[in-house]
Short mmCIF file of C-alpha atoms in Angstrom, two decimals:
data_model
loop_
_atom_site.label_atom_id
_atom_site.label_comp_id
_atom_site.label_asym_id
_atom_site.label_seq_id
_atom_site.Cartn_x
_atom_site.Cartn_y
_atom_site.Cartn_z
CA UNK A 1 37.56 -95.22 8.89
CA UNK A 2 39.62 -93.76 6.13
CA UNK A 3 43.39 -93.98 6.29
CA UNK A 4 43.83 -91.37 3.56
CA UNK A 5 42.24 -88.70 5.65
CA UNK A 6 44.56 -89.48 8.58
CA UNK A 7 47.54 -89.36 6.22
CA UNK A 8 46.48 -85.90 5.09
CA UNK A 9 46.15 -84.76 8.72
CA UNK A 10 49.58 -85.99 9.76
CA UNK A 11 51.33 -84.59 6.70
CA UNK A 12 49.62 -81.24 7.22
CA UNK A 13 50.95 -81.09 10.78
CA UNK A 14 54.47 -81.66 9.49
CA UNK A 15 54.08 -78.95 6.88
CA UNK A 16 52.71 -76.67 9.60
CA UNK A 17 55.72 -77.17 11.86
CA UNK A 18 58.07 -76.74 8.93
CA UNK A 19 56.70 -73.37 7.76
CA UNK A 20 55.77 -71.89 11.11
CA UNK A 21 59.20 -72.33 12.68
CA UNK A 22 60.43 -69.99 9.91
CA UNK A 23 58.21 -67.12 11.03
CA UNK A 24 60.39 -64.58 12.93
CA UNK A 25 59.36 -63.58 16.49
CA UNK A 26 58.63 -60.07 15.30
CA UNK A 27 55.64 -61.42 13.33
CA UNK A 28 54.28 -63.78 15.95
CA UNK A 29 51.22 -61.69 16.75
CA UNK A 30 50.16 -61.39 13.09
CA UNK A 31 50.90 -65.11 12.71
CA UNK A 32 48.54 -65.83 15.54
CA UNK A 33 45.72 -63.63 14.30
CA UNK A 34 46.27 -64.84 10.73
CA UNK A 35 46.24 -68.51 11.66
CA UNK A 36 43.22 -67.68 13.76
CA UNK A 37 41.48 -66.48 10.63
CA UNK A 38 42.48 -69.71 8.90
CA UNK A 39 40.85 -71.73 11.69
CA UNK A 40 37.68 -69.96 10.54
CA UNK A 41 37.74 -72.66 7.82
CA UNK A 42 35.07 -74.17 10.07
CA UNK A 43 32.85 -71.92 7.96
CA UNK A 44 32.91 -74.63 5.29
CA UNK A 45 31.43 -77.08 7.77
CA UNK A 46 28.99 -74.44 8.97
CA UNK A 47 27.70 -73.84 5.45
CA UNK A 48 27.24 -77.56 4.90
CA UNK A 49 25.30 -77.86 8.19
CA UNK A 50 22.65 -75.42 7.05
CA UNK A 51 21.42 -77.98 4.55
CA UNK A 52 20.58 -80.42 7.29
CA UNK A 53 16.80 -80.46 7.49
CA UNK A 54 15.51 -80.86 11.03
CA UNK A 55 15.29 -77.29 12.34
CA UNK A 56 17.83 -77.59 15.18
CA UNK A 57 20.65 -78.55 12.86
CA UNK A 58 19.92 -75.66 10.52
CA UNK A 59 19.84 -73.12 13.34
CA UNK A 60 23.06 -74.48 14.82
CA UNK A 61 24.51 -74.16 11.33
CA UNK A 62 23.45 -70.52 11.16
CA UNK A 63 25.11 -69.67 14.49
CA UNK A 64 28.20 -71.55 13.31
CA UNK A 65 28.23 -69.48 10.10
CA UNK A 66 28.14 -66.27 12.17
CA UNK A 67 30.91 -67.44 14.52
CA UNK A 68 33.16 -68.66 11.73
CA UNK A 69 32.63 -65.52 9.64
CA UNK A 70 33.61 -63.32 12.60
CA UNK A 71 36.72 -65.45 12.84
CA UNK A 72 37.63 -65.20 9.13
CA UNK A 73 36.73 -61.62 8.37
CA UNK A 74 37.93 -60.20 11.68
CA UNK A 75 41.08 -62.31 11.65
CA UNK A 76 42.24 -61.41 8.15
CA UNK A 77 41.34 -57.74 8.56
CA UNK A 78 43.12 -57.23 11.85
CA UNK A 79 46.18 -59.09 10.56
CA UNK A 80 46.30 -56.79 7.56
CA UNK A 81 45.93 -53.78 9.83
CA UNK A 82 48.92 -54.90 11.86
CA UNK A 83 51.12 -55.89 8.93
CA UNK A 84 50.53 -52.50 7.33
CA UNK A 85 52.31 -50.94 10.32
CA UNK A 86 55.55 -52.89 9.88
CA UNK A 87 57.81 -50.47 8.04
CA UNK A 88 61.44 -50.33 7.08
CA UNK A 89 63.64 -47.43 7.86
CA UNK B 1 36.23 -86.54 -10.12
CA UNK B 2 35.08 -84.44 -7.21
CA UNK B 3 35.92 -80.86 -8.05
CA UNK B 4 34.99 -79.53 -4.61
CA UNK B 5 37.90 -81.40 -3.05
CA UNK B 6 40.19 -80.04 -5.72
CA UNK B 7 39.22 -76.52 -4.69
CA UNK B 8 39.87 -77.37 -1.04
CA UNK B 9 43.36 -78.50 -2.00
CA UNK B 10 43.90 -75.19 -3.81
CA UNK B 11 42.68 -73.34 -0.71
CA UNK B 12 45.04 -75.36 1.49
CA UNK B 13 47.96 -74.59 -0.82
CA UNK B 14 47.15 -70.88 -0.64
CA UNK B 15 47.04 -71.06 3.19
CA UNK B 16 50.48 -72.66 3.21
CA UNK B 17 51.90 -70.14 0.72
CA UNK B 18 50.33 -67.35 2.78
CA UNK B 19 51.96 -68.50 6.01
CA UNK B 20 55.26 -69.01 4.16
CA UNK B 21 55.26 -65.34 3.23
CA UNK B 22 55.02 -64.47 6.90
CA UNK B 23 58.71 -65.36 7.14
CA UNK B 24 59.54 -61.71 6.42
CA UNK B 25 57.71 -58.46 7.17
CA UNK B 26 58.34 -57.46 3.53
CA UNK B 27 56.16 -60.23 2.10
CA UNK B 28 53.83 -60.80 5.05
CA UNK B 29 51.03 -58.53 3.92
CA UNK B 30 50.62 -60.22 0.55
CA UNK B 31 50.82 -63.55 2.40
CA UNK B 32 47.81 -62.61 4.48
CA UNK B 33 45.96 -61.58 1.33
CA UNK B 34 46.82 -64.90 -0.35
CA UNK B 35 45.49 -66.84 2.64
CA UNK B 36 42.26 -64.84 2.57
CA UNK B 37 41.83 -65.65 -1.14
CA UNK B 38 42.24 -69.31 -0.19
CA UNK B 39 39.42 -68.91 2.27
CA UNK B 40 37.22 -67.24 -0.33
CA UNK B 41 37.84 -70.14 -2.75
CA UNK B 42 36.92 -72.67 -0.06
CA UNK B 43 33.70 -70.81 0.72
CA UNK B 44 32.66 -70.37 -2.91
CA UNK B 45 33.44 -74.02 -3.69
CA UNK B 46 31.29 -75.14 -0.76
CA UNK B 47 28.35 -72.90 -1.49
CA UNK B 48 28.28 -73.80 -5.18
CA UNK B 49 28.69 -77.55 -4.92
CA UNK B 50 26.52 -78.76 -2.05
CA UNK B 51 22.86 -79.17 -2.89
CA UNK B 52 19.98 -78.13 -0.70
CA UNK B 53 21.72 -75.30 1.08
CA UNK B 54 19.70 -72.50 2.61
CA UNK B 55 21.30 -69.56 0.80
CA UNK B 56 19.23 -66.93 2.55
CA UNK B 57 20.31 -68.21 5.95
CA UNK B 58 23.95 -68.46 4.88
CA UNK B 59 23.87 -64.90 3.53
CA UNK B 60 22.33 -63.56 6.74
CA UNK B 61 24.90 -65.41 8.84
CA UNK B 62 27.79 -64.16 6.77
CA UNK B 63 26.62 -60.57 6.74
CA UNK B 64 26.12 -60.52 10.51
CA UNK B 65 29.47 -62.24 11.06
CA UNK B 66 31.28 -59.89 8.67
CA UNK B 67 29.89 -56.79 10.36
CA UNK B 68 30.83 -58.09 13.80
CA UNK B 69 34.28 -59.24 12.68
CA UNK B 70 35.08 -56.04 10.81
CA UNK B 71 33.95 -53.89 13.74
CA UNK B 72 36.22 -55.79 16.11
CA UNK B 73 39.13 -55.70 13.66
CA UNK B 74 38.95 -51.97 12.90
CA UNK B 75 38.24 -50.70 16.40
CA UNK B 76 40.54 -52.80 18.53
CA UNK B 77 43.52 -51.02 20.12
CA UNK B 78 46.86 -52.73 19.59
CA UNK B 79 47.23 -53.13 23.34
CA UNK B 80 43.96 -55.09 23.33
CA UNK B 81 45.14 -57.54 20.68
CA UNK B 82 45.48 -60.47 23.12
CA UNK B 83 41.82 -60.16 24.17
CA UNK B 84 40.71 -59.99 20.58
CA UNK B 85 42.68 -63.03 19.52
CA UNK B 86 41.29 -64.82 22.58
CA UNK B 87 37.71 -64.08 21.63
CA UNK B 88 38.30 -65.02 17.97
CA UNK B 89 39.78 -68.34 19.10
CA UNK B 90 36.59 -68.85 21.04
CA UNK B 91 34.42 -68.17 17.99
CA UNK B 92 36.48 -70.59 15.89
CA UNK B 93 36.24 -73.36 18.48
CA UNK B 94 32.55 -72.65 18.98
CA UNK B 95 31.84 -72.86 15.25
CA UNK B 96 33.56 -76.26 15.03
CA UNK B 97 31.63 -77.60 18.02
CA UNK B 98 28.32 -76.35 16.58
CA UNK B 99 28.96 -78.01 13.23
CA UNK B 100 29.75 -81.30 14.96
CA UNK B 101 26.60 -80.98 17.07
CA UNK B 102 24.46 -80.34 14.01
CA UNK B 103 25.99 -83.38 12.36
CA UNK B 104 25.19 -85.53 15.39
CA UNK B 105 21.53 -84.49 15.27
CA UNK B 106 21.27 -85.16 11.56
CA UNK B 107 22.84 -88.62 11.71
CA UNK B 108 21.19 -89.61 15.01
CA UNK B 109 19.36 -92.91 14.72
CA UNK B 110 20.40 -93.44 11.09
CA UNK B 111 22.63 -96.18 9.66
CA UNK B 112 25.32 -93.59 8.96
CA UNK B 113 25.93 -93.13 12.67
CA UNK B 114 29.14 -95.15 12.86
CA UNK B 115 31.48 -95.46 15.83
CA UNK B 116 34.13 -93.49 13.96
CA UNK B 117 31.69 -90.69 13.21
CA UNK B 118 30.44 -90.37 16.80
CA UNK B 119 34.01 -90.53 18.16
CA UNK B 120 35.13 -87.66 15.94
CA UNK B 121 31.96 -85.70 16.76
CA UNK B 122 32.63 -86.06 20.49
CA UNK B 123 36.28 -85.03 20.04
CA UNK B 124 35.30 -82.01 18.00
CA UNK B 125 32.68 -80.94 20.53
CA UNK B 126 35.00 -81.49 23.48
CA UNK B 127 37.88 -79.44 22.06
CA UNK B 128 35.66 -76.83 20.41
CA UNK B 129 33.47 -76.16 23.45
CA UNK B 130 36.44 -76.09 25.81
CA UNK B 131 38.08 -73.56 23.49
CA UNK B 132 34.91 -71.45 23.45
CA UNK B 133 34.43 -71.19 27.21
CA UNK B 134 38.16 -71.11 28.01
CA UNK B 135 38.65 -68.26 25.54
CA UNK B 136 35.83 -66.22 27.01
CA UNK B 137 37.36 -66.57 30.48
CA UNK B 138 40.75 -65.55 29.08
CA UNK B 139 39.08 -62.59 27.35
CA UNK B 140 37.37 -61.61 30.61
CA UNK B 141 40.65 -61.74 32.51
CA UNK B 142 42.56 -59.69 29.95
CA UNK B 143 39.80 -57.14 29.56
CA UNK B 144 39.44 -56.84 33.33
CA UNK B 145 35.86 -58.19 33.56
CA UNK B 146 37.21 -60.95 35.76
CA UNK B 147 40.09 -60.56 38.22
CA UNK B 148 43.45 -61.29 36.61
CA UNK B 149 44.43 -63.03 39.82
CA UNK B 150 44.32 -66.81 39.74
CA UNK B 151 41.00 -68.04 41.15
CA UNK B 152 41.80 -71.02 43.31
CA UNK B 153 39.85 -73.00 45.87
CA UNK B 154 40.28 -76.15 47.86
CA UNK B 155 39.67 -79.32 45.93
CA UNK B 156 40.06 -77.60 42.56
CA UNK B 157 42.23 -80.33 41.07
CA UNK B 158 39.84 -82.95 42.44
CA UNK B 159 36.92 -81.14 40.80
CA UNK B 160 38.77 -81.04 37.47
CA UNK B 161 39.55 -84.73 37.80
CA UNK B 162 35.89 -85.53 38.50
CA UNK B 163 34.72 -83.48 35.49
CA UNK B 164 37.30 -85.21 33.29
CA UNK B 165 36.24 -88.67 34.51
CA UNK B 166 32.60 -87.79 33.93
CA UNK B 167 33.48 -86.60 30.45
CA UNK B 168 35.22 -89.84 29.60
CA UNK B 169 32.36 -91.97 30.96
CA UNK B 170 29.63 -90.07 29.11
CA UNK B 171 31.73 -89.79 25.95
CA UNK B 172 32.29 -93.55 25.87
CA UNK B 173 28.60 -94.13 26.55
CA UNK B 174 27.65 -91.81 23.68
CA UNK B 175 30.04 -93.57 21.33
CA UNK B 176 28.80 -97.06 22.28
CA UNK B 177 25.23 -95.82 21.91
CA UNK B 178 22.84 -96.91 24.66
CA UNK B 179 19.19 -96.06 25.17
CA UNK B 180 20.09 -92.70 26.69
CA UNK B 181 22.58 -91.75 24.02
CA UNK B 182 21.07 -88.32 23.38
CA UNK B 183 21.10 -87.40 27.09
CA UNK B 184 24.69 -88.57 27.48
CA UNK B 185 25.54 -86.41 24.46
CA UNK B 186 24.10 -83.32 26.17
CA UNK B 187 26.09 -84.09 29.32
CA UNK B 188 29.28 -84.23 27.24
CA UNK B 189 28.56 -80.73 25.88
CA UNK B 190 27.89 -79.29 29.35
CA UNK B 191 30.94 -80.91 30.93
CA UNK B 192 33.18 -79.75 28.07
CA UNK B 193 31.98 -76.19 28.59
CA UNK B 194 32.59 -76.53 32.32
CA UNK B 195 36.12 -77.90 32.01
CA UNK B 196 37.05 -74.97 29.74
CA UNK B 197 36.07 -72.64 32.58
CA UNK B 198 37.59 -74.55 35.49
CA UNK B 199 40.90 -75.04 33.67
CA UNK B 200 41.24 -71.34 32.80
CA UNK B 201 40.18 -69.54 36.01
CA UNK B 202 43.21 -70.61 38.09
CA UNK B 203 45.65 -69.19 35.54
CA UNK B 204 47.08 -65.77 36.39
CA UNK B 205 47.03 -62.73 34.10
CA UNK B 206 50.79 -62.89 33.48
CA UNK B 207 50.46 -66.42 32.10
CA UNK B 208 47.78 -65.46 29.60
CA UNK B 209 50.24 -65.43 26.63
CA UNK B 210 50.63 -69.17 27.09
CA UNK B 211 46.90 -69.74 27.46
CA UNK B 212 46.01 -67.76 24.35
CA UNK B 213 48.61 -69.61 22.30
CA UNK B 214 47.29 -72.93 23.58
CA UNK B 215 43.67 -71.99 22.85
CA UNK B 216 44.80 -70.90 19.39
CA UNK B 217 46.15 -74.37 18.87
CA UNK B 218 42.93 -75.94 20.19
CA UNK B 219 40.79 -73.92 17.81
CA UNK B 220 42.81 -75.43 14.96
CA UNK B 221 42.59 -78.96 16.33
CA UNK B 222 38.83 -78.53 16.75
CA UNK B 223 38.56 -77.53 13.07
CA UNK B 224 40.58 -80.61 12.12
CA UNK B 225 38.34 -82.85 14.24
CA UNK B 226 35.32 -81.35 12.47
CA UNK B 227 37.10 -82.15 9.21
CA UNK B 228 37.17 -85.80 10.26
CA UNK B 229 33.46 -85.61 11.07
CA UNK B 230 32.62 -84.27 7.63
CA UNK B 231 35.45 -86.13 5.86
CA UNK B 232 36.58 -82.78 4.54
CA UNK B 233 40.25 -82.30 3.60
CA UNK B 234 39.99 -78.52 3.62
CA UNK B 235 39.14 -78.42 7.31
CA UNK B 236 41.65 -81.10 8.21
CA UNK B 237 44.61 -79.37 6.55
CA UNK B 238 43.78 -75.82 7.65
CA UNK B 239 43.06 -77.02 11.19
CA UNK B 240 46.33 -78.94 11.37
CA UNK B 241 48.30 -75.85 10.27
CA UNK B 242 46.71 -73.73 12.99
CA UNK B 243 47.13 -76.48 15.57
CA UNK B 244 50.84 -76.71 14.80
CA UNK B 245 51.23 -72.93 14.85
CA UNK B 246 49.57 -72.62 18.26
CA UNK B 247 51.70 -75.40 19.71
CA UNK B 248 54.93 -73.80 18.51
CA UNK B 249 53.95 -70.44 19.99
CA UNK B 250 52.90 -72.09 23.26
CA UNK B 251 56.29 -73.72 23.46
CA UNK B 252 58.11 -70.43 22.76
CA UNK B 253 56.11 -68.65 25.47
CA UNK B 254 56.81 -71.41 28.02
CA UNK B 255 60.52 -71.28 27.21
CA UNK B 256 60.49 -67.49 27.55
CA UNK B 257 59.23 -67.86 31.10
CA UNK B 258 61.20 -71.04 31.81
CA UNK B 259 58.01 -72.81 32.82
CA UNK B 260 56.56 -76.10 31.79
CA UNK B 261 53.09 -76.16 30.30
CA UNK B 262 51.85 -78.23 33.26
CA UNK B 263 53.21 -75.62 35.64
CA UNK B 264 51.40 -72.83 33.79
CA UNK B 265 48.09 -74.69 33.71
CA UNK B 266 48.12 -76.11 37.22
CA UNK B 267 50.65 -73.89 39.02
CA UNK B 268 48.33 -70.91 39.76
CA UNK B 269 51.40 -68.64 39.62
CA UNK B 270 50.80 -64.96 40.34
CA UNK B 271 49.12 -65.34 43.71
CA UNK B 272 50.37 -62.51 45.89
CA UNK B 273 51.58 -64.93 48.59
CA UNK B 274 55.11 -65.20 47.23
CA UNK B 275 55.98 -61.58 47.89
CA UNK B 276 58.34 -60.76 50.77
CA UNK B 277 60.63 -63.61 49.82
CA UNK B 278 62.98 -65.22 52.32
CA UNK B 279 66.09 -63.20 51.61
CA UNK B 280 64.65 -59.69 51.62
CA UNK B 281 68.07 -58.19 51.26
CA UNK B 282 68.20 -54.42 51.09
CA UNK B 283 69.72 -53.05 47.93
CA UNK B 284 70.99 -49.53 47.71
CA UNK B 285 70.08 -47.79 44.51
CA UNK B 286 71.28 -44.66 42.77
CA UNK B 287 68.39 -42.46 41.85
CA UNK B 288 69.06 -39.96 39.11
CA UNK B 289 67.50 -37.32 36.86
CA UNK B 290 66.87 -37.05 33.14
CA UNK B 291 69.63 -34.45 32.55
CA UNK B 292 72.14 -36.81 34.04
CA UNK B 293 70.74 -39.59 31.86
CA UNK B 294 71.06 -37.26 28.86
CA UNK B 295 74.71 -36.66 29.66
CA UNK B 296 75.40 -40.37 29.98
CA UNK B 297 73.70 -40.92 26.61
CA UNK B 298 75.66 -38.07 25.03
CA UNK B 299 78.89 -39.95 25.76
CA UNK B 300 77.58 -43.22 24.30
CA UNK B 301 78.01 -44.67 20.81
CA UNK B 302 75.71 -47.65 21.05
CA UNK B 303 72.39 -47.62 22.89
CA UNK B 304 70.00 -50.52 23.37
CA UNK B 305 66.42 -49.83 24.43
CA UNK B 306 64.67 -52.56 26.42
CA UNK B 307 60.91 -52.00 26.37
CA UNK B 308 58.71 -53.80 28.89
CA UNK B 309 54.97 -53.86 29.18
CA UNK B 310 55.16 -50.87 31.51
CA UNK B 311 56.08 -48.83 28.45
CA UNK B 312 52.88 -49.84 26.65
CA UNK B 313 50.82 -49.20 29.76
CA UNK B 314 52.22 -45.66 29.87
CA UNK B 315 51.47 -45.29 26.10
CA UNK B 316 55.07 -44.20 25.66
CA UNK B 317 55.86 -45.95 22.33
CA UNK B 318 55.90 -42.69 20.38
CA UNK B 319 57.96 -40.96 23.06
CA UNK B 320 60.57 -43.70 22.91
CA UNK B 321 60.80 -43.38 19.11
CA UNK B 322 61.37 -39.63 19.42
CA UNK B 323 64.20 -40.18 21.91
CA UNK B 324 65.71 -42.86 19.68
CA UNK B 325 65.54 -40.62 16.62
CA UNK B 326 67.18 -37.81 18.57
CA UNK B 327 69.99 -40.19 19.58
CA UNK B 328 70.38 -41.35 15.98
CA UNK B 329 70.62 -37.74 14.80
CA UNK B 330 73.43 -37.38 17.32
CA UNK B 331 75.24 -40.20 15.47
CA UNK B 332 74.50 -43.03 17.86
CA UNK B 333 73.47 -46.55 17.00
CA UNK B 334 70.13 -47.48 18.57
CA UNK B 335 68.65 -50.99 18.82
CA UNK B 336 65.64 -52.41 20.61
CA UNK B 337 65.85 -55.64 22.60
CA UNK B 338 62.58 -57.56 22.68
CA UNK B 339 62.13 -60.37 25.17
CA UNK B 340 59.71 -63.14 24.07
CA UNK B 341 57.36 -62.29 26.93
CA UNK B 342 57.76 -58.50 26.76
CA UNK B 343 54.11 -58.10 25.75
CA UNK B 344 50.92 -59.90 26.57
CA UNK B 345 51.06 -62.37 23.69
CA UNK B 346 53.75 -63.68 21.33
CA UNK B 347 55.24 -60.79 19.35
CA UNK B 348 52.94 -58.25 20.98
CA UNK B 349 55.67 -55.71 21.80
CA UNK B 350 56.84 -55.72 18.17
CA UNK B 351 53.36 -54.74 17.02
CA UNK B 352 53.12 -52.01 19.65
CA UNK B 353 56.45 -50.54 18.52
CA UNK B 354 55.61 -50.93 14.82
CA UNK B 355 52.46 -48.95 15.51
CA UNK B 356 54.69 -46.11 16.72
CA UNK B 357 56.57 -46.23 13.38
CA UNK B 358 59.68 -47.83 14.77
CA UNK B 359 61.37 -49.67 11.86
CA UNK B 360 61.20 -53.43 12.33
CA UNK B 361 64.89 -54.02 11.45
CA UNK B 362 65.83 -52.32 14.71
CA UNK B 363 63.78 -54.76 16.81
CA UNK B 364 66.07 -57.60 17.87
CA UNK B 365 64.98 -60.79 19.60
CA UNK B 366 66.69 -62.32 22.60
CA UNK B 367 69.26 -64.51 20.83
CA UNK B 368 70.17 -61.81 18.36
CA UNK B 369 70.57 -59.01 20.86
CA UNK B 370 72.30 -60.61 23.84
CA UNK B 371 75.78 -60.60 22.26
CA UNK B 372 75.19 -56.91 21.43
CA UNK B 373 75.19 -55.92 25.10
CA UNK B 374 78.91 -56.79 25.40
CA UNK B 375 79.96 -53.63 23.57
CA UNK B 376 76.90 -51.57 24.40
CA UNK B 377 77.47 -48.24 26.14
CA UNK B 378 74.02 -47.62 27.55
CA UNK B 379 71.04 -49.93 27.96
CA UNK B 380 67.78 -48.11 28.69
CA UNK B 381 65.30 -50.36 30.51
CA UNK B 382 61.76 -49.01 30.28
CA UNK B 383 59.09 -50.62 32.44
CA UNK B 384 60.70 -54.06 32.28
CA UNK B 385 61.74 -55.95 35.37
CA UNK B 386 61.88 -59.74 35.59
CA UNK B 387 63.20 -60.12 32.03
CA UNK B 388 66.37 -58.18 32.97
CA UNK B 389 66.92 -59.69 36.42
CA UNK B 390 70.41 -61.25 36.51
CA UNK B 391 69.26 -63.50 39.37
CA UNK B 392 67.74 -65.71 36.67
CA UNK B 393 71.31 -66.65 35.66
CA UNK B 394 72.83 -67.54 39.03
CA UNK B 395 70.39 -67.52 41.98
CA UNK B 396 69.03 -71.05 42.15
CA UNK B 397 66.63 -69.97 44.92
CA UNK B 398 64.98 -67.35 42.74
CA UNK B 399 61.56 -68.21 41.30
CA UNK B 400 62.74 -66.99 37.91
CA UNK B 401 66.00 -68.97 37.97
CA UNK B 402 66.72 -70.39 34.52
CA UNK B 403 64.47 -67.94 32.69
CA UNK B 404 66.24 -66.53 29.64
CA UNK B 405 66.96 -62.86 30.27
CA UNK B 406 68.32 -59.88 28.39
CA UNK B 407 71.90 -59.37 29.58
CA UNK B 408 71.56 -55.61 30.07
CA UNK B 409 73.98 -55.68 33.02
CA UNK B 410 76.81 -56.42 30.56
CA UNK B 411 76.51 -52.90 29.12
CA UNK B 412 78.73 -50.14 30.46
CA UNK B 413 75.81 -48.26 31.99
CA UNK B 414 72.20 -49.29 32.56
CA UNK B 415 69.52 -46.64 32.89
CA UNK B 416 66.37 -48.08 34.44
CA UNK B 417 63.09 -46.23 34.32
CA UNK B 418 60.33 -47.44 36.60
CA UNK B 419 57.31 -45.84 38.19
CA UNK B 420 58.14 -47.08 41.67
CA UNK B 421 60.37 -49.65 43.30
CA UNK B 422 57.50 -52.18 43.26
CA UNK B 423 58.63 -55.64 42.20
CA UNK B 424 57.45 -57.17 38.91
CA UNK B 425 55.08 -60.03 38.22
CA UNK B 426 57.19 -62.68 39.90
CA UNK B 427 57.03 -60.54 43.06
CA UNK B 428 60.78 -60.44 43.52
CA UNK B 429 63.26 -57.64 43.98
CA UNK B 430 65.68 -57.07 41.12
CA UNK B 431 69.37 -57.04 42.07
CA UNK B 432 70.16 -55.20 38.82
CA UNK B 433 68.80 -52.01 40.37
CA UNK B 434 71.57 -52.04 42.98
CA UNK B 435 74.42 -52.72 40.57
CA UNK B 436 77.41 -50.38 40.36
CA UNK B 437 76.68 -49.55 36.70
CA UNK B 438 72.92 -48.98 37.13
CA UNK B 439 71.18 -45.63 37.52
CA UNK B 440 67.49 -45.42 38.30
CA UNK B 441 65.26 -42.68 36.89
CA UNK B 442 61.85 -42.89 38.52
CA UNK B 443 58.61 -41.67 37.02
CA UNK B 444 56.03 -42.32 34.35
CA UNK B 445 57.75 -43.65 31.21
CA UNK B 446 56.10 -41.16 28.86
CA UNK B 447 56.88 -38.07 30.97
CA UNK B 448 60.40 -39.27 31.62
CA UNK B 449 61.06 -39.86 27.90
CA UNK B 450 59.58 -36.52 26.92
CA UNK B 451 61.81 -34.71 29.41
CA UNK B 452 64.79 -36.78 28.32
CA UNK B 453 64.09 -35.83 24.71
CA UNK B 454 64.10 -32.15 25.66
CA UNK B 455 67.28 -32.54 27.71
CA UNK B 456 69.02 -34.29 24.81
CA UNK B 457 68.10 -31.48 22.45
CA UNK B 458 69.40 -28.88 24.88
CA UNK B 459 72.78 -30.53 25.32
#
């Protein structure tokens, strides 16, 4: 067990709370779809899994790549589509 | 020096900077672009630094995923945004669970299979799978594939408790590693999928904003757990950010409905039984027409529009903007009051109004707008009900007592547009409709606003 990695996790949560409380309610839907896209970071893990030999692991990795890509691409695109609509007077 | 980790740190920094720019609609769009560049860096760093990857497979997966994701993103209607976020949460959680599963298979029976590794794998699979199945149920409810009514049956809590106990037993067994470790592992996956379903079906359609926010948080935590499995800082940091974001939004939604999270998850609120409440006191209302409403508005200086979900259902966002612009051209000040739970997910109503080209500076949240009602001449309530019910302030017997509301009754006149006198989600009558300063204009929001627009022009 690695204490560094837990340190990183805990500090990241604090940073998360700090920056997200500053997002105004008017942008909460884009925040949600945008952070959703960020949770598509699982794609990094998915890519790594495809190197696992043993066929099952590789196939699971492939499905994971598809899922995570949907998450990233769809998430960022829809967020952009929404944010484009927010206009000033 | 491991350069891959350096790139993950850069990606994480870009995610943080991206979210930071979401603090204002002016900078938000570049923020989203910055975050997506962070993601690209993380992907490129991974692909280029790990040996033995199957590039063909990765390319196929990414192309298929991109086509699917882009199709969803470009075709979705803004009213369907909650469903789409729900299903994306599910994909994110599912991806994390799959990665953890693949890792379990690859390390199974090797010396690398430590207690810490298996524990994090189990956690990642539990949260990820629960997010996947829970999100699909939430999607089904919002899209209307499954009834939005809470699905409850006798012994439901007992069943959940049994599944949870089973999960703990098999999870511990898998971690300790007996002769049947692989079978126990499969049971954990199945039970995790099951608990995602049984926890989500009893939650009513009106409580979905909370559920989606919570599942959003879970999808982040699942990514973090997978980060622990792979000892990957990129996943840990990004997952923690999303986890925190989801938790904050969950909390805001719960506060907006004055409900605890436990009550939302186990309360099965929305069952039609609580209609016809004890004190079914008759209220006498004043029904009126659009020309009268136009005359009231003509005499006003400050008007606050209160949009509820009924407005979005009637597709009346553009109609409301036209009326507001007409009022502004007549020299009146127009604001919009947005309750936290006005839409079907956090901030949903703001997006629906932005889509209709309503400038975002005019959209005021609860705390900002409530003092504004004191000197407001006319409040126009469109398809909103429980969020403007003054009973929430004083009637301790009311199911919505304590819920923060928009103080529309403080304005000189309140014009309420509703389709019928049917009560709102909480199934309770609204005393506001009987107030001395309230006039009701019945009818479809879009038709009513279009007629009102015409009447205002003809004044």
